[in-house]
Coordinates of C-alpha atoms and ligand atoms in Angstrom, one line a residue:
Chain A
M1 CA 86.5 26.5 85.7
V2 CA 87.6 29.8 84.3
I3 CA 89.4 30.7 87.6
S4 CA 91.3 27.4 87.7
L5 CA 92.3 27.9 84.1
Q6 CA 93.7 31.3 85.0
I7 CA 95.6 29.8 87.9
V8 CA 97.1 27.2 85.7
Q9 CA 98.1 29.9 83.1
K10 CA 99.5 32.2 85.8
T11 CA 101.6 29.4 87.3
K12 CA 102.8 28.4 83.9
K13 CA 103.9 32.0 83.1
F14 CA 105.6 32.3 86.5
L15 CA 107.5 29.0 86.0
L16 CA 108.5 30.1 82.5
E17 CA 109.9 33.3 83.9
I18 CA 111.9 31.5 86.5
G19 CA 113.4 29.4 83.8
E20 CA 114.3 32.5 81.8
L21 CA 115.8 34.0 84.9
A22 CA 118.0 30.9 85.4
Y23 CA 119.0 31.1 81.7
F24 CA 119.9 34.7 82.2
A25 CA 122.1 33.8 85.2
K26 CA 123.8 31.1 83.2
R27 CA 124.6 33.6 80.5
F28 CA 126.0 35.9 83.1
F29 CA 128.4 33.2 84.4
K30 CA 129.4 32.4 80.8
E31 CA 130.2 36.0 79.9
V32 CA 131.7 37.2 83.2
F33 CA 134.8 35.1 82.6
T34 CA 135.4 35.9 78.9
K35 CA 137.2 38.8 77.5
P36 CA 136.9 41.8 77.0
F37 CA 136.4 42.9 80.6
E38 CA 134.6 46.2 81.1
F39 CA 136.6 47.3 84.2
K40 CA 136.0 51.0 83.7
E41 CA 132.2 50.6 83.5
L42 CA 132.3 48.2 86.5
L43 CA 134.1 50.8 88.6
L44 CA 131.8 53.5 87.5
Q45 CA 128.7 51.5 88.3
S46 CA 130.1 50.3 91.7
Y47 CA 130.8 53.9 92.6
K48 CA 127.4 55.1 91.5
M49 CA 125.5 52.4 93.4
G50 CA 127.5 52.8 96.6
N51 CA 127.2 56.5 96.4
Q52 CA 123.4 56.4 95.7
S53 CA 122.7 54.1 98.6
L54 CA 125.1 55.3 101.3
L55 CA 122.9 57.9 102.9
L56 CA 119.8 55.7 102.7
V57 CA 121.7 52.7 104.2
G58 CA 123.2 54.9 106.9
I59 CA 119.8 56.4 108.0
T60 CA 118.1 53.0 107.9
G61 CA 120.9 51.4 109.9
F62 CA 120.9 54.2 112.5
I63 CA 117.2 54.0 113.1
L64 CA 117.3 50.2 113.1
G65 CA 119.9 50.3 115.9
L66 CA 117.9 53.0 117.9
V67 CA 114.5 51.3 117.6
F68 CA 115.7 47.8 118.2
T69 CA 117.5 48.9 121.4
L70 CA 114.7 51.0 122.7
Q71 CA 112.2 48.2 122.1
S72 CA 114.2 45.5 123.7
R73 CA 115.4 47.4 126.8
P74 CA 112.3 47.1 129.0
T75 CA 112.1 43.3 128.4
L76 CA 115.8 42.7 129.2
M77 CA 115.5 45.0 132.3
E78 CA 112.6 43.0 133.5
F79 CA 114.8 39.9 133.6
G80 CA 117.6 41.9 135.0
A81 CA 119.6 41.2 131.9
A82 CA 120.3 44.8 130.7
S83 CA 124.0 44.1 130.6
W84 CA 123.4 41.5 127.9
M85 CA 122.1 44.3 125.6
P86 CA 125.2 44.8 123.5
S87 CA 125.7 41.1 122.8
M88 CA 122.1 40.6 122.0
V89 CA 121.8 43.6 119.7
S90 CA 125.0 43.0 117.9
I91 CA 124.3 39.3 117.2
S92 CA 120.8 40.0 115.9
I93 CA 121.9 42.9 113.8
V94 CA 125.0 41.4 112.3
R95 CA 123.5 38.0 111.7
E96 CA 120.1 38.7 110.4
L97 CA 118.5 42.1 110.7
G98 CA 121.3 44.2 109.1
P99 CA 121.8 42.1 106.0
V100 CA 118.1 41.5 105.4
I101 CA 116.8 45.0 106.0
I102 CA 119.7 46.7 104.2
A103 CA 119.4 44.3 101.3
L104 CA 115.7 45.0 101.1
I105 CA 116.3 48.8 101.1
C106 CA 118.8 48.3 98.3
A107 CA 116.4 46.0 96.4
G108 CA 114.0 48.9 96.4
K109 CA 116.6 51.4 95.4
L110 CA 119.0 49.6 93.1
S111 CA 116.9 46.9 91.5
S112 CA 114.2 49.3 90.4
G113 CA 116.9 51.8 89.3
I114 CA 118.6 49.2 87.1
G115 CA 115.2 47.9 85.8
A116 CA 114.1 51.4 84.8
E117 CA 117.5 52.3 83.3
L118 CA 118.0 49.2 81.2
G119 CA 114.3 49.2 80.4
S120 CA 114.3 52.6 78.9
M121 CA 117.5 51.8 77.1
R122 CA 115.8 48.8 75.6
V123 CA 112.7 50.7 74.6
T124 CA 114.6 53.6 73.0
E125 CA 116.8 51.1 71.1
Q126 CA 120.0 52.2 72.9
I127 CA 120.8 48.5 73.6
D128 CA 120.3 47.7 69.9
A129 CA 122.5 50.7 69.0
M130 CA 125.3 49.3 71.3
E131 CA 125.1 45.9 69.7
V132 CA 125.2 47.4 66.2
S133 CA 128.4 49.3 67.1
G134 CA 130.1 46.1 68.0
T135 CA 129.9 46.3 71.8
N136 CA 128.3 43.4 73.5
P137 CA 125.5 45.1 75.5
F138 CA 125.2 42.1 77.8
K139 CA 128.8 42.5 78.9
Y140 CA 128.8 46.2 79.0
L141 CA 125.5 46.8 80.8
V142 CA 124.4 43.5 82.5
V143 CA 127.6 41.9 83.6
T144 CA 129.0 45.1 85.0
R145 CA 125.8 46.0 86.9
I146 CA 125.3 42.5 88.4
L147 CA 129.0 42.5 89.5
A148 CA 128.7 46.0 90.9
V149 CA 125.8 45.2 93.1
T150 CA 127.3 41.9 94.2
L151 CA 130.5 43.7 95.3
T152 CA 129.0 46.8 96.8
L153 CA 126.1 45.3 98.8
P154 CA 128.4 43.5 101.3
L155 CA 130.2 46.8 101.9
L156 CA 127.0 48.6 102.4
V157 CA 125.8 46.0 104.8
I158 CA 129.0 46.3 106.9
F159 CA 128.6 50.0 106.9
G160 CA 124.9 49.8 107.8
D161 CA 125.6 47.3 110.6
T162 CA 128.3 49.6 112.1
I163 CA 126.0 52.6 112.1
A164 CA 123.2 50.5 113.6
L165 CA 125.5 49.5 116.4
F166 CA 126.4 53.1 117.0
G167 CA 122.7 53.9 117.2
S168 CA 122.2 51.2 119.7
A169 CA 125.3 52.4 121.7
L170 CA 123.9 55.9 121.8
I171 CA 120.7 54.7 123.4
E172 CA 122.6 52.6 125.9
N173 CA 124.8 55.5 126.6
L174 CA 121.9 57.9 127.2
K175 CA 119.5 55.5 129.0
G176 CA 121.8 53.1 130.7
D177 CA 125.0 55.0 131.3
V178 CA 127.0 52.5 129.4
S179 CA 130.1 54.1 127.9
F180 CA 130.8 53.7 124.2
Q181 CA 134.0 51.9 125.0
L182 CA 132.3 49.4 127.3
Y183 CA 129.5 48.9 124.8
F184 CA 131.9 48.0 121.9
N185 CA 134.0 45.9 124.2
K186 CA 131.0 43.8 124.9
V187 CA 130.1 43.7 121.2
F188 CA 133.5 42.4 120.2
N189 CA 133.4 39.8 122.9
A190 CA 130.0 38.6 121.9
L191 CA 130.5 38.5 118.1
K192 CA 132.2 35.3 116.8
F193 CA 133.5 34.4 113.4
S194 CA 130.6 32.0 113.0
D195 CA 128.3 35.0 113.2
M196 CA 130.2 37.2 110.7
I197 CA 131.3 34.8 108.0
P198 CA 127.9 33.3 107.0
A199 CA 126.3 36.7 107.3
T200 CA 128.8 38.3 105.0
I201 CA 128.8 35.5 102.5
K202 CA 125.0 35.7 102.2
T203 CA 125.2 39.4 101.4
F204 CA 127.1 38.6 98.2
F205 CA 124.2 36.4 97.2
F206 CA 121.7 39.1 98.1
G207 CA 123.7 41.5 95.9
F208 CA 123.8 39.1 93.1
A209 CA 120.0 38.5 93.3
I210 CA 119.3 42.3 93.3
G211 CA 121.5 42.9 90.3
L212 CA 120.3 39.8 88.4
V213 CA 116.6 40.6 88.8
G214 CA 116.9 44.3 88.0
C215 CA 119.0 43.5 84.9
F216 CA 116.7 40.7 83.8
K217 CA 113.6 42.8 84.0
G218 CA 115.2 45.8 82.3
Y219 CA 117.0 43.9 79.6
Y220 CA 113.9 42.1 78.4
C221 CA 111.6 45.1 78.9
K222 CA 108.5 45.2 76.8
K223 CA 108.1 48.1 74.4
G224 CA 106.5 51.3 75.5
T225 CA 106.8 53.5 78.6
V226 CA 104.3 51.2 80.4
G227 CA 106.9 48.4 79.9
V228 CA 109.5 50.5 81.7
G229 CA 107.4 51.2 84.7
E230 CA 106.4 47.5 84.9
A231 CA 110.0 46.4 84.6
S232 CA 111.2 48.6 87.5
N233 CA 108.1 47.6 89.6
T234 CA 108.3 43.9 89.1
A235 CA 112.1 44.0 89.6
V236 CA 111.6 45.2 93.2
V237 CA 108.9 42.6 93.9
Y238 CA 110.9 39.7 92.5
A239 CA 114.1 40.8 94.1
S240 CA 112.6 41.2 97.5
M241 CA 111.0 37.8 97.2
L242 CA 114.2 36.2 96.1
L243 CA 116.0 37.8 99.0
F244 CA 113.8 36.0 101.5
I245 CA 114.1 32.7 99.8
L246 CA 117.9 33.1 99.7
D247 CA 117.9 34.1 103.4
F248 CA 116.0 31.0 104.3
I249 CA 118.4 28.8 102.4
A250 CA 121.4 30.7 103.9
V251 CA 120.1 30.2 107.5
F252 CA 119.4 26.6 106.8
I253 CA 122.9 26.0 105.5
S254 CA 124.8 27.9 108.2
D255 CA 122.7 26.0 110.7
I256 CA 124.3 22.8 109.4
F257 CA 127.8 24.1 109.2
F258 CA 128.0 26.4 112.2
E259 CA 125.3 25.0 114.5
I260 CA 123.9 28.3 115.6
Chain B
M1 CA 119.5 51.5 36.4
K2 CA 120.2 48.8 33.8
K3 CA 123.9 49.3 33.6
Q4 CA 124.4 48.6 37.3
E5 CA 123.1 45.0 37.0
N6 CA 126.5 43.6 36.1
I7 CA 128.2 45.3 39.1
T8 CA 128.2 43.3 42.3
P9 CA 125.9 44.9 44.9
I10 CA 127.4 46.1 48.1
L11 CA 124.4 44.7 50.0
K12 CA 122.5 41.7 48.5
I13 CA 119.4 40.3 50.2
T14 CA 117.8 37.2 48.6
D15 CA 114.5 35.6 49.5
L16 CA 114.5 36.8 53.1
K17 CA 111.8 35.2 55.3
K18 CA 110.8 36.1 58.8
S19 CA 107.7 35.2 60.9
F20 CA 106.7 35.9 64.4
G21 CA 104.4 32.9 65.2
D22 CA 101.5 33.2 62.7
N23 CA 102.5 36.7 61.7
H24 CA 104.4 36.2 58.4
V25 CA 106.2 39.5 58.1
L26 CA 108.7 38.8 55.3
N27 CA 107.8 36.2 52.7
G28 CA 110.8 36.2 50.4
F29 CA 112.1 39.7 50.2
T30 CA 114.8 40.4 47.7
M31 CA 116.8 43.5 47.0
N32 CA 120.2 44.8 46.0
L33 CA 121.9 48.0 47.1
Y34 CA 124.7 49.2 44.7
E35 CA 127.7 51.4 45.4
A36 CA 127.0 55.1 46.0
E37 CA 123.3 54.9 45.4
N38 CA 120.4 56.2 47.5
L39 CA 117.8 53.5 47.6
V40 CA 114.5 54.3 49.3
L41 CA 112.4 51.5 50.8
M42 CA 108.8 52.2 51.4
G43 CA 106.0 50.2 53.0
K44 CA 103.0 50.6 55.2
S45 CA 103.5 50.8 59.0
G46 CA 104.0 47.3 60.2
S47 CA 104.9 45.9 56.8
G48 CA 108.3 44.7 58.2
K49 CA 110.8 47.4 57.1
S50 CA 112.4 47.6 60.5
V51 CA 112.4 43.9 60.8
M52 CA 114.2 43.6 57.5
I53 CA 117.0 45.9 58.4
K54 CA 117.4 44.4 61.8
C55 CA 118.1 41.1 60.1
V56 CA 120.7 42.9 58.0
V57 CA 122.6 44.3 61.0
G58 CA 122.2 41.1 63.0
L59 CA 119.7 42.4 65.6
M60 CA 117.3 39.6 64.5
Q61 CA 117.8 36.2 62.9
A62 CA 116.0 35.6 59.6
D63 CA 114.2 32.3 59.2
A64 CA 115.4 31.8 55.7
G65 CA 117.2 33.6 52.9
T66 CA 120.6 35.0 52.5
I67 CA 122.2 38.4 53.3
E68 CA 125.5 39.3 51.7
I69 CA 127.3 42.4 52.8
M70 CA 130.2 43.4 50.5
G71 CA 130.2 39.9 49.1
K72 CA 130.2 38.0 52.4
D73 CA 127.3 35.9 53.5
I74 CA 126.7 37.0 57.1
T75 CA 125.5 33.6 58.3
T76 CA 128.9 32.1 57.6
L77 CA 130.8 34.6 59.6
S78 CA 132.1 34.3 63.2
Q79 CA 130.9 36.8 65.7
K80 CA 134.2 38.7 65.5
E81 CA 134.2 38.8 61.7
F82 CA 130.6 40.0 61.7
N83 CA 131.4 42.7 64.2
N84 CA 134.2 43.9 61.9
L85 CA 131.9 43.9 59.0
R86 CA 129.2 45.8 61.0
T87 CA 131.6 48.7 61.2
Q88 CA 131.0 49.1 57.5
I89 CA 127.4 49.9 58.2
G90 CA 126.1 53.0 59.8
F91 CA 122.7 52.8 61.3
L92 CA 120.4 55.7 62.1
F93 CA 117.7 54.5 64.5
Q94 CA 114.1 55.5 64.2
G95 CA 114.2 57.4 67.6
S96 CA 117.9 58.4 67.3
A97 CA 118.9 56.1 70.2
L98 CA 121.5 58.3 71.8
Y99 CA 122.9 56.9 75.0
D100 CA 121.3 59.2 77.5
S101 CA 123.8 58.7 80.3
M102 CA 126.6 60.0 78.1
T103 CA 127.6 63.3 76.7
V104 CA 127.5 64.0 72.9
R105 CA 131.3 63.5 72.8
E106 CA 131.0 60.1 74.6
N107 CA 128.2 59.1 72.4
L108 CA 130.3 59.7 69.3
E109 CA 133.4 58.0 70.9
F110 CA 131.4 54.9 71.8
P111 CA 131.7 53.2 68.3
L112 CA 135.4 53.8 68.4
R113 CA 136.1 52.1 71.7
K114 CA 136.6 48.7 70.1
F115 CA 139.4 50.0 67.9
P116 CA 142.7 50.7 69.6
E117 CA 144.0 52.1 66.3
Y118 CA 141.6 55.0 66.6
A119 CA 142.5 55.8 70.2
N120 CA 144.7 58.9 69.4
K121 CA 142.6 60.0 66.5
S122 CA 139.2 59.9 68.3
K123 CA 139.2 63.5 69.2
Q124 CA 139.7 64.6 65.6
L125 CA 137.1 62.1 64.3
V126 CA 134.5 63.3 66.7
L127 CA 135.1 66.9 65.7
E128 CA 134.9 66.1 62.0
A129 CA 131.7 64.1 62.4
L130 CA 130.1 66.9 64.4
E131 CA 131.3 69.4 61.8
S132 CA 129.6 67.3 59.1
V133 CA 126.3 67.8 60.8
G134 CA 126.9 71.4 61.9
L135 CA 126.8 70.9 65.6
K136 CA 130.3 71.4 66.8
N137 CA 129.1 73.5 69.8
A138 CA 127.0 70.7 71.2
I139 CA 130.0 68.5 72.0
D140 CA 129.7 68.7 75.8
L141 CA 125.9 68.6 76.1
M142 CA 123.8 65.7 77.3
P143 CA 121.2 64.2 75.0
E144 CA 118.4 65.5 77.2
E145 CA 119.5 69.1 76.4
L146 CA 119.1 68.6 72.7
S147 CA 116.0 69.2 70.5
G148 CA 114.6 66.3 68.4
G149 CA 116.3 67.6 65.3
M150 CA 119.6 68.0 67.0
K151 CA 119.4 64.5 68.4
R152 CA 118.8 63.2 64.9
R153 CA 121.9 65.0 63.7
I154 CA 124.1 63.8 66.5
A155 CA 122.8 60.2 65.8
L156 CA 123.8 60.8 62.2
A157 CA 127.2 62.0 63.3
R158 CA 127.6 58.8 65.4
A159 CA 126.5 56.7 62.5
I160 CA 129.2 58.1 60.1
I161 CA 132.0 58.3 62.6
L162 CA 133.7 55.0 61.4
R163 CA 133.2 56.1 57.8
P164 CA 130.9 53.2 56.9
K165 CA 130.4 52.1 53.3
I166 CA 126.7 51.7 53.8
I167 CA 124.3 53.8 55.9
I168 CA 120.9 52.6 56.8
Y169 CA 118.4 55.2 57.8
D170 CA 115.3 54.1 59.6
E171 CA 112.7 56.9 59.1
P172 CA 115.2 59.8 59.4
T173 CA 112.5 62.5 59.2
T174 CA 109.7 61.1 61.2
G175 CA 108.7 63.2 64.2
L176 CA 110.4 66.3 62.8
D177 CA 108.8 69.5 61.5
P178 CA 109.0 70.0 57.7
I179 CA 111.8 72.5 57.8
T180 CA 114.0 70.4 60.1
A181 CA 113.1 67.4 58.0
K182 CA 114.4 69.2 54.9
E183 CA 117.6 70.1 56.7
I184 CA 118.2 66.4 57.6
I185 CA 117.5 65.4 54.0
Q186 CA 120.1 67.9 52.8
L187 CA 122.6 66.6 55.4
M188 CA 122.0 63.1 54.1
I189 CA 122.6 64.1 50.6
G190 CA 125.7 66.0 51.6
I191 CA 127.1 63.1 53.5
Q192 CA 126.5 60.8 50.6
Q193 CA 128.4 63.0 48.3
K194 CA 131.2 63.6 50.7
F195 CA 131.9 60.0 51.8
K196 CA 130.5 58.2 48.7
T197 CA 128.4 55.9 50.8
S198 CA 125.5 53.8 49.7
S199 CA 122.3 54.6 51.6
L200 CA 119.3 52.5 52.3
I201 CA 116.6 54.9 53.4
I202 CA 113.4 53.8 55.0
T203 CA 110.7 56.5 55.0
H204 CA 107.1 57.3 54.8
D205 CA 107.9 60.8 53.6
M206 CA 107.2 61.2 49.9
D207 CA 109.0 64.5 49.7
C208 CA 112.1 62.9 51.2
A209 CA 111.8 60.0 48.7
R210 CA 111.4 62.3 45.7
V211 CA 114.4 64.4 46.6
I212 CA 116.8 61.8 47.7
S213 CA 116.1 58.6 45.9
N214 CA 118.0 57.2 42.9
R215 CA 115.8 54.1 43.1
M216 CA 112.8 53.0 45.1
I217 CA 111.5 49.7 46.4
L218 CA 108.0 49.1 47.8
L219 CA 107.7 46.5 50.4
I220 CA 104.1 45.1 50.2
D221 CA 102.9 41.7 51.6
G222 CA 106.3 40.8 52.7
I223 CA 108.0 41.0 49.3
N224 CA 109.7 43.5 47.1
Y225 CA 106.5 44.3 45.3
I226 CA 107.8 46.8 42.8
E227 CA 111.0 48.7 42.1
G228 CA 112.0 51.6 39.9
T229 CA 112.7 55.3 40.0
Y230 CA 110.4 57.7 41.7
K231 CA 108.9 58.7 38.3
E232 CA 108.4 55.2 37.2
L233 CA 106.6 54.3 40.4
A234 CA 104.5 57.4 40.4
A235 CA 103.3 56.6 36.9
S236 CA 102.4 53.0 37.8
K237 CA 98.9 51.9 37.3
D238 CA 98.9 49.3 40.0
K239 CA 96.4 50.1 42.7
K240 CA 98.6 49.1 45.7
V241 CA 101.4 51.3 44.3
Q242 CA 99.2 54.2 43.7
E243 CA 98.0 54.3 47.3
F244 CA 101.5 55.5 48.2
F245 CA 101.4 58.4 45.8
K246 CA 98.0 59.8 46.7
Ligands
ATP301 N1 110.2 41.4 68.4 C1 109.1 41.2 67.7 N2 108.3 40.2 68.2 C2 107.1 40.0 67.6 N3 106.6 40.7 66.5 C3 107.4 41.7 66.0 C4 108.6 42.0 66.6 N4 109.2 43.0 65.9 C5 108.3 43.3 65.0 N5 107.2 42.5 65.0 C6 106.1 42.5 64.1 O1 106.5 42.6 62.8 C7 105.7 43.4 62.0 C8 106.6 44.5 61.3 O2 107.2 45.4 62.2 P1 108.2 46.5 61.8 O3 108.6 47.1 63.0 O4 109.2 45.9 60.9 O5 107.2 47.5 61.0 P2 107.7 48.7 60.1 O6 107.4 48.4 58.7 O7 109.1 49.1 60.5 O8 106.6 49.8 60.6 P3 106.8 51.3 61.0 O9 106.8 52.1 59.7 O10 105.7 51.6 61.9 O11 108.1 51.4 61.7 C9 104.7 44.0 62.9 O12 103.5 43.4 62.7 C10 105.2 43.7 64.3 O13 104.1 43.5 65.2
MG302 MG1 109.9 50.7 61.7

């Protein structure tokens, strides 16, 4: 009895939160198109976020390419299909692995960072101070950050994918005597527009989700330092979950339009 | 303060009510702040002092009652008009609330950014404000490099940079040692004399209240329980009032 009551309450709280998140997104779309635009802050945030994640994304991408190629090699060899390696690796990485894994890494890095930053600004009344001095904090802090992640994540994913392909080419070069030129020739032959376009479009949505959740959690942070920790923590969890849901929807839709 | 009663107050709060669910914080709070006076507002922790001033600067919406700033009822103003009116109010936050990703200079410039007319004067205004609080050397430091007392002074400089008519201080001396607290009080008095501002000071600090106040109001049970000069209140026989002066 008590347990079922708890489940009901938890579900209710969760649904309420989803509603609030949707409302927050609605507010974003309302404010993103109205003046004044905070271009300077947008540029600064984009630079910061790209800069913060570049190394991390590079390393992750490189290892992803290495490991994926090493793991798949024996199986492909068994079927005598080792020459298919570049096409298989590039399609898997560009279509699915790259976007999802890099977005997850960025969810950990950026979403928690935004959650903690806005959370501590809320707790120490910096957001109130902004509002009192006539600057709309939603525009200045939230809109710029959501836009910044939305715009930088696709770039980071393209960068990460490229590094991953280099990692894979390196293995092929060392183990299979495939030259880099041959490898990338095969990659470009294998990759079609219908692989690249949906994969790139979905990274914008991933970026939006990461920014939205981080800002939402930070902006409505509860008072106290415990609140800040919780904000950054739940931001990562929610953002990662949302990424998988979005990915599912994206694959579903691109299946209809591009018949993969 | 009889003779002030026929002058229009610069800030007039009438019958303000605010509840959070069943927690009725303000139950009809009324007060006037007159030009160039130092009004001290006291009340126990949790009595709703911060809530009251947040309603004044628009960080919270009151449930009922009116707030008039310089003769204008704030509920009738558009967002833009209200933002302009807000520049007439300096606000010193309880914890200083400096933007910790910005330098002291950027912190002080922030309130100016909405006003293109200040663009070429901003450097001078920042220096003047820093000079008023005696921290000209700190201009390129980050907030994390400042002590608590210095932070409070920088926050004060930021609050006065637009030369507001009204300054609201939320517990300006809390968390500071007695000597630094005295320095801050002296600064507040100096600023009041220099810029002829009206100050609404929220404090728990009796010394601060005694030194700085022209008039005091006690906020008890959500209303303006009693008002008068420090001496008048100290002499009051009311039990609830006496508690504050023990
Ligand atoms: N955002 C809020 N949501 C719910 N309740 C709130 C909120 N803000 C304040 N309260 C409640 O209002 C009451 C008054 O709070 P307030 O911060 O105004 O106290 P205060 O008089 O400033 O106290 P202190 O001297 O400790 O700063 C408290 O009971 C508090 O729990
Ligand atoms: Mg308070």
